Amino acid sequence: MFLAIDSSAGASAALIDDGDVVASWSTRQTNTHAEVLAAAVEEVLAEGGLRGTGRGAGRDTADGGVPAGVVVGVGPGPFTGLRIGLALAQSLVCVWDVPLYGVCSLDSLAQRAIDAGVVQGKFAVATDARRREVYWASYRGVAAGSAEDAAAAYAQRRDGPHVGPAADVPAGSVVVGQGASLYPDELLGPDARLETGTWLPEAADLGLIAASALSAGRAEAVLLPPRPLYLRESDAQVPASMQRATTGAQNAAQSDAPTGVQSGAQA
């Protein structure tokens, strides 16, 4: 079994076993991650018959121990929400002593679009990045099995993820995700088609993507380091008065330090 977590937009958690979603939980709210995500993980573990106690991937079956690994959405997404999911995932793998796998959160929407049959060939995913911008990436559907087995198709990321104006999304793309609803005028061009709706990344999709990639030998092409994809600097700014006060204190500490000794503030 794999536990999957995503907090790149809403918050979600899921338990995956042998290509099936055993348990899942999600919320579309974007400002409650810290309050709800840990409890949601406990809920899906319990629903899947795991206690979340013990160490090592071998303790995930009869004794009701821990998952064989954790999958986490690495974004792109806002700083605060993304950090919460990643911090929780990193804490769990340290306690459980199991692997941690990162997956681009946009891949969730790409795979869901393929599974739903709303896209074929090349397409793009665009989600809300605020500041009148979108997070986006380009994809194409690839048949993993026989040509007749549409269910075996998977989404291959060709470019991205990026952040920028909706006009940056390649012209003529079929576009899925919140960006299609928010910026239809910027995205509509010759041969373009928008799959509008309130699609958000889901942990269940990410868990299935990771499990499929690991079993099919595509891990190197699909899985990412479990580090956040912020794509731009934080909105948080240190007030100028605080910057001046900090700089003055550091300069004073440096001038008072004995020759050849660097103050801790400058280390």
C-alpha positions as semicolon CSV with decimal commas, in nm:
position;residue;x (nm);y (nm);z (nm)
1;M;0,000;0,000;0,000
2;F;0,099;0,361;-0,061
3;L;-0,022;0,666;0,128
4;A;-0,062;0,972;-0,096
5;I;-0,089;1,335;0,018
6;D;-0,143;1,658;-0,176
7;S;-0,183;2,016;-0,052
8;S;-0,100;2,213;-0,367
9;A;-0,451;2,360;-0,396
10;G;-0,713;2,191;-0,181
11;A;-0,600;1,919;0,056
12;S;-0,636;1,545;0,000
13;A;-0,511;1,209;0,121
14;A;-0,557;0,858;-0,016
15;L;-0,447;0,500;0,033
16;I;-0,354;0,300;-0,278
17;D;-0,324;-0,078;-0,297
18;D;-0,241;-0,274;-0,611
19;G;-0,371;-0,005;-0,846
20;D;-0,693;0,059;-0,652
21;V;-0,798;0,346;-0,428
22;V;-0,871;0,183;-0,091
23;A;-0,962;0,506;0,089
24;S;-0,961;0,875;0,004
25;W;-1,043;1,212;0,156
26;S;-1,037;1,564;0,011
27;T;-1,148;1,920;0,070
28;R;-1,162;2,209;-0,175
29;Q;-1,085;2,463;0,098
30;T;-0,740;2,614;0,063
31;N;-0,691;2,770;0,407
32;T;-0,742;2,477;0,647
33;H;-0,458;2,241;0,551
34;A;-0,282;2,263;0,887
35;E;-0,601;2,183;1,078
36;V;-0,734;1,894;0,870
37;L;-0,460;1,710;0,682
38;A;-0,304;1,509;0,966
39;A;-0,648;1,395;1,083
40;A;-0,736;1,302;0,725
41;V;-0,427;1,081;0,701
42;E;-0,531;0,901;1,020
43;E;-0,877;0,854;0,872
44;V;-0,764;0,696;0,544
45;L;-0,510;0,475;0,722
46;A;-0,781;0,345;0,954
47;E;-1,019;0,287;0,664
48;G;-0,747;0,084;0,492
49;G;-0,682;-0,122;0,804
50;L;-0,347;0,037;0,893
51;R;-0,265;0,170;1,237
52;G;0,029;0,381;1,124
53;T;0,256;0,227;1,387
54;G;0,582;0,040;1,342
55;R;0,871;0,091;1,105
56;G;0,961;-0,047;0,764
57;A;0,764;-0,136;0,454
58;G;0,724;-0,496;0,563
59;R;0,477;-0,393;0,833
60;D;0,189;-0,300;0,600
61;T;-0,024;-0,612;0,581
62;A;-0,138;-0,860;0,844
63;D;-0,025;-0,664;1,147
64;G;-0,198;-0,344;1,033
65;G;0,124;-0,146;1,040
66;V;0,241;0,120;0,795
67;P;0,225;0,179;0,418
68;A;0,509;0,062;0,193
69;G;0,579;0,422;0,094
70;V;0,442;0,776;0,084
71;V;0,364;0,976;-0,231
72;V;0,344;1,355;-0,204
73;G;0,238;1,622;-0,450
74;V;0,527;1,866;-0,488
75;G;0,327;2,137;-0,660
76;P;0,348;2,385;-0,809
77;G;0,135;2,565;-0,555
78;P;0,127;2,841;-0,294
79;F;0,399;2,843;-0,028
80;T;0,197;2,780;0,287
81;G;-0,029;2,503;0,164
82;L;0,244;2,319;-0,022
83;R;0,478;2,325;0,279
84;I;0,216;2,166;0,505
85;G;0,168;1,857;0,291
86;L;0,538;1,809;0,229
87;A;0,629;1,855;0,594
88;L;0,368;1,599;0,698
89;A;0,489;1,349;0,437
90;Q;0,852;1,395;0,540
91;S;0,765;1,348;0,906
92;L;0,576;1,026;0,835
93;V;0,854;0,864;0,631
94;C;1,106;0,949;0,903
95;V;0,889;0,781;1,166
96;W;0,794;0,484;0,947
97;D;1,131;0,438;0,771
98;V;0,972;0,403;0,426
99;P;1,047;0,573;0,089
100;L;0,906;0,912;-0,009
101;Y;0,816;0,980;-0,373
102;G;0,738;1,320;-0,525
103;V;0,494;1,372;-0,812
104;C;0,412;1,696;-0,994
105;S;0,062;1,790;-0,877
106;L;-0,042;1,895;-1,229
107;D;0,012;1,534;-1,337
108;S;-0,297;1,449;-1,132
109;L;-0,523;1,655;-1,357
110;A;-0,351;1,533;-1,672
111;Q;-0,406;1,169;-1,581
112;R;-0,765;1,233;-1,475
113;A;-0,839;1,402;-1,807
114;I;-0,706;1,100;-1,995
115;D;-0,897;0,855;-1,776
116;A;-1,217;1,055;-1,827
117;G;-1,169;1,051;-2,203
118;V;-1,186;1,431;-2,239
119;V;-0,844;1,460;-2,406
120;Q;-0,644;1,273;-2,667
121;G;-0,296;1,342;-2,801
122;K;-0,143;1,672;-2,690
123;F;-0,303;1,894;-2,428
124;A;-0,221;2,130;-2,141
125;V;-0,311;2,161;-1,774
126;A;-0,352;2,508;-1,621
127;T;-0,440;2,586;-1,258
128;D;-0,484;2,906;-1,062
129;A;-0,154;3,064;-0,953
130;R;-0,315;3,392;-0,839
131;R;-0,176;3,732;-0,951
132;R;-0,372;3,668;-1,276
133;E;-0,130;3,388;-1,362
134;V;-0,151;3,011;-1,402
135;Y;0,064;2,712;-1,325
136;W;0,077;2,509;-1,643
137;A;0,240;2,215;-1,817
138;S;0,205;2,044;-2,155
139;Y;0,124;1,674;-2,189
140;R;0,044;1,402;-2,434
141;G;-0,140;1,078;-2,385
142;V;0,073;0,766;-2,431
143;A;-0,065;0,413;-2,466
144;A;0,094;0,197;-2,199
145;G;-0,054;-0,125;-2,337
146;S;-0,236;-0,220;-2,653
147;A;-0,393;0,048;-2,869
148;E;-0,737;-0,089;-2,781
149;D;-0,675;-0,059;-2,408
150;A;-0,759;0,307;-2,352
151;A;-0,757;0,256;-1,976
152;A;-0,384;0,181;-1,994
153;A;-0,297;0,525;-2,136
154;Y;-0,091;0,756;-1,919
155;A;-0,006;1,126;-1,926
156;Q;0,350;1,210;-2,028
157;R;0,464;1,560;-1,933
158;R;0,637;1,723;-2,231
159;D;0,706;2,072;-2,090
160;G;0,680;2,241;-1,754
161;P;0,565;2,305;-1,499
162;H;0,576;2,682;-1,548
163;V;0,410;2,987;-1,394
164;G;0,303;3,291;-1,593
165;P;0,016;3,460;-1,779
166;A;-0,243;3,231;-1,934
167;A;-0,131;3,358;-2,273
168;D;0,195;3,163;-2,223
169;V;0,010;2,832;-2,257
170;P;0,079;2,697;-2,609
171;A;-0,178;2,820;-2,858
172;G;-0,427;2,568;-2,987
173;S;-0,402;2,339;-2,686
174;V;-0,687;2,156;-2,526
175;V;-0,667;2,300;-2,173
176;V;-0,798;2,136;-1,857
177;G;-0,799;2,266;-1,501
178;Q;-0,912;2,579;-1,321
179;G;-0,716;2,798;-1,559
180;A;-0,959;2,710;-1,836
181;S;-1,244;2,852;-1,628
182;L;-1,059;3,157;-1,499
183;Y;-0,897;3,284;-1,819
184;P;-1,094;3,155;-2,118
185;D;-1,030;3,467;-2,328
186;E;-0,652;3,440;-2,292
187;L;-0,650;3,065;-2,358
188;L;-0,888;3,055;-2,651
189;G;-0,706;3,061;-2,982
190;P;-0,723;2,885;-3,317
191;D;-0,826;2,522;-3,262
192;A;-0,820;2,565;-2,883
193;R;-1,072;2,384;-2,665
194;L;-1,129;2,442;-2,296
195;E;-1,244;2,172;-2,057
196;T;-1,384;2,406;-1,794
197;G;-1,465;2,300;-1,441
198;T;-1,328;2,311;-1,091
199;W;-1,070;2,037;-1,126
200;L;-0,812;2,029;-0,847
201;P;-0,517;1,795;-0,793
202;E;-0,609;1,487;-0,589
203;A;-0,385;1,263;-0,379
204;A;-0,560;0,952;-0,514
205;D;-0,449;1,036;-0,870
206;L;-0,092;1,100;-0,757
207;G;-0,079;0,772;-0,568
208;L;-0,201;0,579;-0,872
209;I;0,050;0,760;-1,096
210;A;0,341;0,675;-0,867
211;A;0,234;0,313;-0,820
212;S;0,197;0,267;-1,196
213;A;0,533;0,430;-1,269
214;L;0,713;0,213;-1,014
215;S;0,559;-0,110;-1,141
216;A;0,612;-0,024;-1,509
217;G;0,974;0,091;-1,478
218;R;0,890;0,456;-1,551
219;A;0,991;0,592;-1,210
220;E;1,282;0,800;-1,342
221;A;1,060;0,975;-1,596
222;V;0,767;1,037;-1,363
223;L;0,880;1,068;-1,001
224;L;1,045;1,386;-0,870
225;P;1,255;1,470;-0,565
226;P;1,020;1,538;-0,270
227;R;1,092;1,910;-0,270
228;P;0,837;2,189;-0,327
229;L;0,798;2,340;-0,674
230;Y;0,723;2,701;-0,578
231;L;0,831;2,842;-0,919
232;R;0,840;3,198;-0,784
233;E;0,941;3,391;-0,475
234;S;0,717;3,423;-0,172
235;D;0,475;3,715;-0,140
236;A;0,600;3,763;0,217
237;Q;0,823;4,069;0,252
238;V;1,030;4,184;0,549
239;P;0,933;4,545;0,636
240;A;1,205;4,798;0,553
241;S;1,219;4,917;0,916
242;M;1,285;4,560;1,035
243;Q;1,552;4,513;0,767
244;R;1,730;4,831;0,884
245;A;1,711;4,727;1,249
246;T;1,844;4,379;1,173
247;T;2,130;4,516;0,963
248;G;2,223;4,766;1,235
249;A;2,228;4,498;1,504
250;Q;2,443;4,271;1,288
251;N;2,690;4,552;1,215
252;A;2,714;4,636;1,585
253;A;2,775;4,274;1,677
254;Q;3,042;4,247;1,410
255;S;3,226;4,559;1,526
256;D;3,222;4,438;1,889
257;A;3,358;4,092;1,803
258;P;3,733;4,025;1,857
259;T;3,953;4,034;1,547
260;G;3,927;3,712;1,346
261;V;3,598;3,604;1,510
262;Q;3,279;3,621;1,303
263;S;2,952;3,681;1,486
264;G;2,683;3,415;1,469
265;A;2,456;3,649;1,276
266;Q;2,709;3,659;0,994
267;A;2,809;3,289;1,003
